């Protein structure tokens, strides 16, 4: 059985050299410190990397994300497919959603909405922090709509979310941790109406 953690996969987390946003509450401080000091991966280390599903399932930082992925069977996509880029909200990001939103999304009756939200965090190619900082771009997602990637001297934003840790390498792609949950605009309106009608 593979044992993969954020501190053992040679994250190459830049927080970037150009400066990712300082909102590191999305990642345990000890993980940030160790990630910054991590050396480059050897060929052997690269060969033993787990999948995106392996890495997220073994880190408490992603507990809510994993629960949501498993609820709509998207964990299997991240275990078998790829390469992908996953903009992974931390537990704190989910906790910061407006009151009732997470409960709405995790309700089995709203599984299709949850699946759309999660798929909106997945890009069907592997994009490193270097590629993300090249220029502002519209990036298609597995969900079907696009994310706006905006680099600046302070780091990189994905829509309104900040990347707080980058380049967590997996065997089938890369993970970037973000500090808020991304919801497609049209679906955000649906969720808001549903919550207001309760």
Coordinates of N, CA and C in Angstrom, one line a residue:
X1 N 0.8 -1.2 0.0 CA 0.0 0.0 0.0 C 0.9 1.2 0.0
X2 N 0.5 2.2 -0.8 CA 1.3 3.5 -0.9 C 1.0 4.3 0.3
X3 N 2.0 5.0 0.8 CA 1.9 6.0 1.8 C 2.3 7.3 1.3
X4 N 1.4 8.2 0.9 CA 1.7 9.4 0.3 C 1.2 10.6 1.1
X5 N 2.0 11.5 1.5 CA 1.5 12.7 2.2 C 2.1 13.9 1.6
X6 N 1.5 15.1 1.9 CA 2.0 16.3 1.4 C 3.5 16.5 1.6
X7 N 4.0 16.0 2.8 CA 5.4 16.3 3.1 C 6.3 15.2 2.5
X8 N 5.7 14.2 1.9 CA 6.6 13.2 1.3 C 6.6 13.1 -0.2
X9 N 5.8 13.9 -0.8 CA 5.8 13.9 -2.3 C 6.6 14.9 -3.0
X10 N 7.5 15.6 -2.3 CA 8.3 16.6 -2.9 C 7.5 17.6 -3.6
X11 N 6.8 18.4 -2.8 CA 5.7 19.2 -3.3 C 6.2 20.3 -4.3
X12 N 7.3 20.8 -4.2 CA 7.8 21.9 -5.0 C 6.8 23.1 -4.8
X13 N 6.2 23.1 -3.6 CA 5.3 24.2 -3.3 C 6.1 25.5 -3.4
X14 N 5.7 26.4 -4.3 CA 6.4 27.6 -4.3 C 5.8 28.6 -3.4
X15 N 4.6 28.6 -3.0 CA 3.9 29.7 -2.4 C 4.3 30.9 -3.2
X16 N 4.4 31.2 -4.3 CA 5.4 31.0 -5.4 C 6.6 31.8 -5.1
X17 N 7.7 31.6 -6.0 CA 8.9 32.4 -5.9 C 8.4 33.8 -6.0
X18 N 7.4 34.0 -6.8 CA 6.9 35.4 -7.0 C 5.8 35.7 -5.9
X19 N 5.5 34.8 -5.1 CA 4.7 35.1 -3.9 C 3.2 34.7 -4.1
X20 N 2.8 33.5 -3.6 CA 1.4 33.2 -3.6 C 0.8 33.9 -2.4
X21 N -0.4 34.2 -2.5 CA -1.2 34.8 -1.4 C -0.9 34.2 -0.1
X22 N -0.8 35.1 0.9 CA -0.4 34.6 2.3 C -1.5 34.0 3.1
X23 N -2.6 33.6 2.5 CA -3.7 33.0 3.3 C -3.4 31.6 3.5
X24 N -2.4 31.3 4.3 CA -2.0 29.9 4.6 C -2.8 29.2 5.6
X25 N -3.9 29.8 6.0 CA -4.8 29.1 7.0 C -5.4 27.9 6.3
X26 N -5.3 27.8 5.0 CA -5.9 26.6 4.3 C -5.0 25.4 4.4
X27 N -3.8 25.6 4.9 CA -2.8 24.5 5.0 C -2.1 24.5 6.4
X28 N -2.0 23.4 7.0 CA -1.3 23.4 8.3 C 0.0 24.1 8.2
X29 N 0.4 24.9 9.2 CA 1.6 25.7 9.1 C 2.9 24.8 9.0
X30 N 2.9 23.7 9.7 CA 4.0 22.8 9.6 C 4.2 22.2 8.2
X31 N 3.1 22.0 7.5 CA 3.1 21.5 6.1 C 3.7 22.5 5.2
X32 N 3.3 23.8 5.4 CA 3.9 24.9 4.6 C 5.4 25.0 4.8
X33 N 5.9 25.0 6.0 CA 7.3 25.1 6.3 C 8.0 23.9 5.7
X34 N 7.6 22.7 5.9 CA 8.3 21.6 5.3 C 8.2 21.5 3.8
X35 N 7.1 22.0 3.2 CA 6.9 22.0 1.8 C 7.9 22.9 1.1
X36 N 8.1 24.1 1.8 CA 9.0 25.1 1.2 C 10.5 24.6 1.2
X37 N 10.8 23.7 2.1 CA 12.2 23.2 2.3 C 12.4 21.9 1.5
X38 N 11.3 21.4 0.8 CA 11.4 20.1 0.2 C 12.4 20.1 -1.1
X39 N 13.3 19.2 -1.2 CA 14.1 19.1 -2.4 C 13.4 18.6 -3.6
X40 N 14.1 18.7 -4.7 CA 13.5 18.2 -6.0 C 13.3 16.7 -5.9
X41 N 12.3 16.2 -6.6 CA 12.1 14.7 -6.6 C 13.2 14.0 -7.4
X42 N 13.6 12.9 -6.8 CA 14.4 12.0 -7.6 C 13.5 11.1 -8.5
X43 N 14.2 10.4 -9.4 CA 13.4 9.6 -10.3 C 12.6 8.5 -9.6
X44 N 13.2 7.9 -8.5 CA 12.6 6.9 -7.7 C 11.4 7.5 -7.0
X45 N 11.5 8.7 -6.4 CA 10.4 9.3 -5.7 C 9.2 9.6 -6.7
X46 N 9.6 10.0 -7.9 CA 8.5 10.3 -8.9 C 7.8 9.0 -9.2
X47 N 8.5 7.9 -9.3 CA 7.9 6.7 -9.7 C 6.9 6.1 -8.6
X48 N 7.1 6.6 -7.4 CA 6.3 6.1 -6.3 C 5.2 7.1 -5.9
X49 N 5.0 8.1 -6.6 CA 3.9 9.1 -6.3 C 2.6 8.4 -6.3
X50 N 1.7 8.8 -5.4 CA 0.3 8.3 -5.5 C -0.5 9.1 -6.5
X51 N -1.7 8.7 -6.7 CA -2.6 9.5 -7.6 C -3.2 10.7 -6.8
X52 N -3.9 11.5 -7.5 CA -4.5 12.7 -6.8 C -5.5 12.2 -5.8
X53 N -6.2 11.1 -6.1 CA -7.1 10.5 -5.1 C -6.4 10.0 -3.9
X54 N -5.2 9.3 -4.1 CA -4.4 8.9 -2.9 C -4.0 10.0 -2.0
X55 N -3.4 11.0 -2.6 CA -2.9 12.2 -1.8 C -4.0 12.9 -1.1
X56 N -5.1 13.2 -1.7 CA -6.2 13.9 -1.0 C -6.8 13.1 0.1
X57 N -6.9 11.8 -0.1 CA -7.6 10.9 0.9 C -6.7 10.7 2.1
X58 N -5.4 10.9 2.0 CA -4.5 10.7 3.1 C -4.1 12.0 3.9
X59 N -4.7 13.1 3.5 CA -4.4 14.4 4.1 C -5.6 14.9 4.8
X60 N -5.6 15.2 6.1 CA -6.8 15.7 6.8 C -7.2 17.1 6.2
X61 N -6.2 17.8 5.6 CA -6.5 19.1 5.0 C -7.7 19.0 4.0
X62 N -7.8 17.9 3.4 CA -8.8 17.7 2.3 C -10.0 16.8 2.7
X63 N -10.2 16.7 4.0 CA -11.3 15.8 4.5 C -12.6 16.1 3.9
X64 N -13.0 17.4 3.9 CA -14.3 17.7 3.3 C -14.4 17.5 1.8
X65 N -13.3 17.8 1.1 CA -13.2 17.6 -0.3 C -13.4 16.1 -0.6
X66 N -12.7 15.3 0.1 CA -12.7 13.9 -0.2 C -14.1 13.3 0.1
X67 N -14.8 13.8 1.2 CA -16.1 13.3 1.5 C -17.1 13.7 0.3
X68 N -16.9 14.9 -0.2 CA -17.7 15.4 -1.3 C -17.4 14.6 -2.6
X69 N -16.2 14.3 -2.9 CA -15.8 13.6 -4.1 C -16.4 12.2 -4.1
X70 N -16.3 11.5 -2.9 CA -16.8 10.2 -2.7 C -18.3 10.1 -2.9
X71 N -19.0 11.2 -2.4 CA -20.4 11.2 -2.5 C -21.0 11.1 -3.9
X72 N -20.2 11.6 -4.9 CA -20.6 11.6 -6.3 C -19.7 10.8 -7.2
X73 N -18.9 9.9 -6.6 CA -18.0 9.0 -7.3 C -17.0 9.7 -8.2
X74 N -16.6 10.9 -7.9 CA -15.6 11.6 -8.6 C -14.2 11.2 -8.1
X75 N -14.1 10.6 -7.0 CA -12.8 10.1 -6.5 C -12.2 9.1 -7.4
X76 N -13.1 8.3 -8.1 CA -12.6 7.3 -9.0 C -12.0 7.9 -10.2
X77 N -12.5 9.0 -10.6 CA -12.0 9.8 -11.8 C -10.5 10.2 -11.5
X78 N -10.3 10.7 -10.2 CA -9.0 11.2 -9.8 C -8.1 10.0 -9.4
X79 N -8.6 8.8 -9.3 CA -7.8 7.7 -9.1 C -7.3 7.0 -10.3
X80 N -8.1 7.1 -11.4 CA -7.8 6.3 -12.6 C -7.5 7.1 -13.8
X81 N -8.0 8.3 -13.9 CA -7.8 9.1 -15.1 C -6.6 10.1 -15.0
X82 N -6.6 11.0 -16.0 CA -5.6 12.0 -16.0 C -4.8 12.1 -17.2
X83 N -3.9 13.0 -17.3 CA -3.5 13.9 -16.2 C -4.5 15.0 -16.0
X84 N -4.6 15.4 -14.7 CA -5.5 16.5 -14.3 C -4.8 17.6 -13.5
X85 N -5.3 18.7 -13.5 CA -5.0 19.7 -12.4 C -6.2 19.9 -11.6
X86 N -6.0 19.8 -10.3 CA -7.1 20.0 -9.3 C -6.8 21.2 -8.5
X87 N -7.8 22.1 -8.5 CA -7.7 23.3 -7.6 C -8.5 22.9 -6.4
X88 N -7.8 22.4 -5.3 CA -8.4 21.7 -4.2 C -8.7 22.7 -3.0
X89 N -10.0 22.9 -2.7 CA -10.3 23.7 -1.6 C -10.0 23.0 -0.3
X90 N -9.4 23.7 0.7 CA -9.1 23.1 2.0 C -10.4 23.0 2.8
X91 N -10.3 22.3 3.9 CA -11.5 22.3 4.8 C -11.9 23.7 5.2
X92 N -11.0 24.6 5.5 CA -11.3 26.0 5.8 C -12.1 26.7 4.7
X93 N -11.8 26.3 3.5 CA -12.5 26.9 2.3 C -14.0 26.5 2.3
X94 N -14.2 25.2 2.6 CA -15.6 24.7 2.6 C -16.3 25.4 3.8
X95 N -15.6 25.5 5.0 CA -16.2 26.1 6.1 C -16.6 27.5 5.9
X96 N -15.9 28.2 5.0 CA -16.2 29.6 4.7 C -17.4 29.9 3.8
X97 N -18.0 28.8 3.2 CA -19.1 29.0 2.4 C -20.3 29.6 3.1
X98 N -21.2 30.3 2.5 CA -22.3 30.9 3.1 C -23.1 29.8 3.9
X99 N -23.7 30.2 5.0 CA -24.4 29.3 5.8 C -25.4 28.4 5.0
X100 N -25.4 27.2 5.2 CA -26.3 26.3 4.5 C -25.9 25.7 3.2
X101 N -24.8 26.4 2.6 CA -24.4 26.0 1.3 C -23.8 24.6 1.3
X102 N -22.9 24.3 2.2 CA -22.3 23.0 2.2 C -23.3 21.9 2.5
X103 N -24.2 22.1 3.4 CA -25.3 21.2 3.7 C -26.1 20.9 2.5
X104 N -26.4 22.0 1.7 CA -27.2 21.8 0.5 C -26.5 20.9 -0.5
X105 N -25.2 21.2 -0.7 CA -24.4 20.4 -1.7 C -24.2 19.0 -1.3
X106 N -24.1 18.7 0.0 CA -23.9 17.3 0.5 C -25.2 16.5 0.6
X107 N -26.4 17.2 0.4 CA -27.6 16.5 0.4 C -27.7 15.6 -0.8
X108 N -28.0 14.3 -0.6 CA -28.1 13.4 -1.8 C -29.0 13.9 -2.9
X109 N -30.0 14.6 -2.5 CA -31.0 15.1 -3.5 C -30.4 16.1 -4.4
X110 N -29.3 16.7 -4.0 CA -28.6 17.7 -4.8 C -27.2 17.2 -5.4
X111 N -27.2 15.9 -5.6 CA -25.9 15.3 -6.0 C -25.4 15.9 -7.3
X112 N -26.3 16.2 -8.3 CA -25.8 16.7 -9.6 C -25.2 18.1 -9.4
X113 N -25.8 18.9 -8.5 CA -25.2 20.2 -8.3 C -23.8 20.0 -7.6
X114 N -23.7 19.1 -6.7 CA -22.4 18.9 -6.0 C -21.3 18.4 -7.1
X115 N -21.8 17.5 -7.9 CA -20.9 17.0 -9.0 C -20.4 18.1 -9.9
X116 N -21.3 19.0 -10.2 CA -20.9 20.2 -11.1 C -19.9 21.1 -10.4
X117 N -20.1 21.3 -9.1 CA -19.2 22.2 -8.4 C -17.8 21.6 -8.3
X118 N -17.8 20.3 -8.0 CA -16.5 19.6 -7.9 C -15.7 19.5 -9.2
X119 N -16.5 19.2 -10.3 CA -15.9 19.1 -11.6 C -15.4 20.5 -12.1
X120 N -15.9 21.6 -11.5 CA -15.5 22.9 -11.9 C -14.1 23.2 -11.3
X121 N -13.6 22.4 -10.4 CA -12.3 22.5 -9.8 C -11.2 21.6 -10.5
X122 N -11.6 20.9 -11.6 CA -10.7 20.0 -12.3 C -10.5 20.4 -13.7
X123 N -9.3 20.5 -14.1 CA -8.8 20.8 -15.5 C -8.3 19.5 -16.1
X124 N -8.6 19.3 -17.3 CA -8.2 18.0 -18.0 C -6.8 18.1 -18.6
X125 N -5.9 18.6 -17.9 CA -4.5 18.6 -18.2 C -3.7 19.0 -17.0
X126 N -2.4 18.7 -17.0 CA -1.6 19.1 -15.8 C -0.9 20.4 -16.0
X127 N -1.2 21.4 -15.1 CA -0.7 22.7 -15.2 C 0.1 23.1 -14.0
X128 N 1.4 23.3 -14.1 CA 2.2 23.7 -13.0 C 2.0 25.2 -12.7
X129 N 2.6 25.6 -11.5 CA 2.5 27.0 -11.2 C 3.2 27.9 -12.2
X130 N 4.3 27.4 -12.8 CA 5.0 28.1 -13.8 C 4.1 28.5 -15.0
X131 N 3.3 27.5 -15.4 CA 2.4 27.7 -16.5 C 1.2 28.6 -16.1
X132 N 0.8 28.5 -14.9 CA -0.3 29.4 -14.4 C 0.1 30.8 -14.3
X133 N 1.4 31.1 -14.1 CA 1.8 32.5 -13.9 C 2.2 33.2 -15.2
X134 N 2.1 32.5 -16.3 CA 2.5 33.0 -17.6 C 1.7 34.2 -18.1
X135 N 0.4 34.0 -18.0 CA -0.5 35.1 -18.5 C -1.9 34.8 -18.0
X136 N -2.8 35.8 -18.0 CA -4.2 35.6 -17.6 C -4.8 34.7 -18.7
X137 N -5.6 33.8 -18.3 CA -6.2 32.9 -19.3 C -7.6 32.4 -18.8
X138 N -8.4 32.0 -19.8 CA -9.6 31.3 -19.5 C -9.4 29.8 -19.7
X139 N -9.5 29.1 -18.6 CA -9.2 27.7 -18.6 C -10.4 26.8 -18.5
X140 N -10.7 26.0 -19.6 CA -11.8 25.1 -19.5 C -11.7 24.0 -18.4
X141 N -12.8 23.6 -17.9 CA -12.8 22.6 -16.8 C -13.6 21.4 -17.2
X142 N -13.5 20.3 -16.4 CA -14.2 19.1 -16.7 C -15.7 19.4 -16.6
X143 N -16.1 20.3 -15.8 CA -17.5 20.7 -15.7 C -18.1 21.3 -17.0
X144 N -17.2 21.9 -17.8 CA -17.7 22.4 -19.1 C -17.6 23.9 -19.2
X145 N -17.6 24.6 -18.1 CA -17.4 26.1 -18.2 C -15.9 26.4 -17.8
X146 N -15.6 27.7 -17.9 CA -14.2 28.1 -17.8 C -13.9 28.8 -16.5
X147 N -12.6 28.6 -16.0 CA -12.1 29.4 -14.9 C -11.3 30.5 -15.4
X148 N -11.2 31.6 -14.7 CA -10.3 32.7 -15.0 C -9.0 32.6 -14.1
X149 N -7.9 32.4 -14.8 CA -6.6 32.3 -14.1 C -5.9 33.6 -14.2
X150 N -5.6 34.3 -13.1 CA -5.1 35.6 -13.1 C -3.8 35.7 -12.2
X151 N -2.6 35.7 -12.9 CA -1.4 35.9 -12.1 C -1.1 37.3 -11.8
X152 N -0.4 37.5 -10.7 CA 0.0 38.9 -10.3 C 1.2 38.8 -9.5
X153 N 1.8 39.9 -9.0 CA 3.0 39.9 -8.2 C 2.7 39.3 -6.8
X154 N 1.4 39.1 -6.5 CA 1.1 38.5 -5.2 C 0.8 37.0 -5.3
X155 N 0.8 36.5 -6.5 CA 0.5 35.1 -6.6 C -0.5 34.8 -7.8
X156 N -1.3 33.8 -7.6 CA -2.3 33.5 -8.7 C -3.7 33.3 -8.1
X157 N -4.6 33.9 -8.8 CA -6.0 33.8 -8.4 C -6.7 32.9 -9.4
X158 N -7.6 32.0 -9.0 CA -8.5 31.2 -9.8 C -9.9 31.7 -9.5
X159 N -10.5 32.4 -10.5 CA -11.6 33.2 -10.2 C -11.3 34.2 -9.1
X160 N -12.0 34.0 -7.9 CA -11.8 34.9 -6.8 C -10.9 34.1 -5.7
X161 N -10.6 32.9 -5.9 CA -9.8 32.1 -5.0 C -8.3 32.3 -5.1
X162 N -7.6 32.3 -4.0 CA -6.1 32.4 -4.1 C -5.5 31.0 -4.0
X163 N -4.5 30.8 -4.8 CA -3.7 29.6 -4.6 C -2.8 29.8 -3.4
X164 N -2.9 29.0 -2.4 CA -2.1 29.1 -1.2 C -1.0 28.1 -1.1
X165 N -1.0 27.1 -1.9 CA 0.1 26.1 -2.0 C 0.0 25.4 -3.3
X166 N 1.1 25.3 -4.0 CA 1.1 24.9 -5.4 C 2.0 23.7 -5.7
X167 N 1.7 23.1 -6.8 CA 2.6 22.0 -7.3 C 2.8 20.8 -6.4
X168 N 1.7 20.3 -5.9 CA 1.7 19.1 -5.2 C 1.6 18.0 -6.2
X169 N 2.7 17.3 -6.5 CA 2.7 16.4 -7.7 C 2.1 15.1 -7.3
X170 N 1.4 14.6 -8.3 CA 0.8 13.2 -8.2 C 1.1 12.5 -9.5
X171 N 0.9 11.2 -9.5 CA 1.2 10.4 -10.6 C 0.4 10.7 -11.8
X172 N -0.8 11.2 -11.6 CA -1.7 11.6 -12.6 C -2.1 13.0 -12.7
X173 N -1.2 13.9 -12.3 CA -1.4 15.3 -12.4 C -0.8 16.1 -11.2
X174 N -1.5 17.2 -10.9 CA -1.0 18.2 -9.9 C -2.1 18.8 -9.1
X175 N -1.9 19.1 -7.9 CA -2.8 19.7 -7.0 C -2.3 21.1 -6.6
X176 N -3.2 22.1 -6.6 CA -3.0 23.4 -6.1 C -4.0 23.6 -5.0
X177 N -3.7 24.0 -3.8 CA -4.6 24.3 -2.8 C -5.1 25.7 -2.9
X178 N -6.5 25.9 -2.8 CA -7.1 27.2 -2.9 C -7.8 27.5 -1.6
X179 N -8.1 28.8 -1.4 CA -8.7 29.2 -0.1 C -10.1 29.5 -0.1
X180 N -10.8 29.2 -1.2 CA -12.3 29.3 -1.3 C -12.8 28.3 -2.3
X181 N -14.1 28.0 -2.2 CA -14.7 27.0 -3.1 C -15.2 27.7 -4.3
X182 N -14.9 27.1 -5.5 CA -15.3 27.7 -6.8 C -16.7 27.1 -7.1
X183 N -17.6 28.0 -7.4 CA -19.0 27.6 -7.8 C -19.3 28.3 -9.1
X184 N -19.7 27.6 -10.2 CA -20.1 28.2 -11.4 C -21.2 29.3 -11.2
X185 N -21.1 30.4 -11.9 CA -22.1 31.5 -11.6 C -23.5 31.1 -11.7
X186 N -23.9 30.3 -12.7 CA -25.3 29.9 -12.9 C -25.7 29.0 -11.8
X187 N -24.9 28.1 -11.3 CA -25.2 27.2 -10.2 C -25.3 28.0 -8.9
X188 N -24.4 29.0 -8.8 CA -24.4 29.8 -7.5 C -25.8 30.4 -7.4
X189 N -26.4 30.9 -8.5 CA -27.7 31.5 -8.4 C -28.8 30.4 -8.0
X190 N -28.6 29.2 -8.5 CA -29.6 28.1 -8.2 C -29.5 27.8 -6.7
X191 N -28.3 27.7 -6.2 CA -28.1 27.4 -4.8 C -28.6 28.5 -3.9
X192 N -28.4 29.8 -4.3 CA -28.9 30.9 -3.5 C -30.4 30.9 -3.4
X193 N -31.1 30.7 -4.6 CA -32.5 30.6 -4.6 C -33.0 29.5 -3.7
X194 N -32.4 28.3 -3.8 CA -32.8 27.2 -3.0 C -32.7 27.5 -1.5
X195 N -31.6 28.1 -1.1 CA -31.4 28.4 0.3 C -32.4 29.4 0.8
X196 N -32.7 30.4 0.0 CA -33.6 31.5 0.3 C -35.0 31.0 0.5
X197 N -35.3 29.9 -0.2 CA -36.7 29.3 -0.2 C -36.9 28.4 1.0
X198 N -35.9 28.1 1.7 CA -36.0 27.2 2.8 C -36.7 27.9 4.0

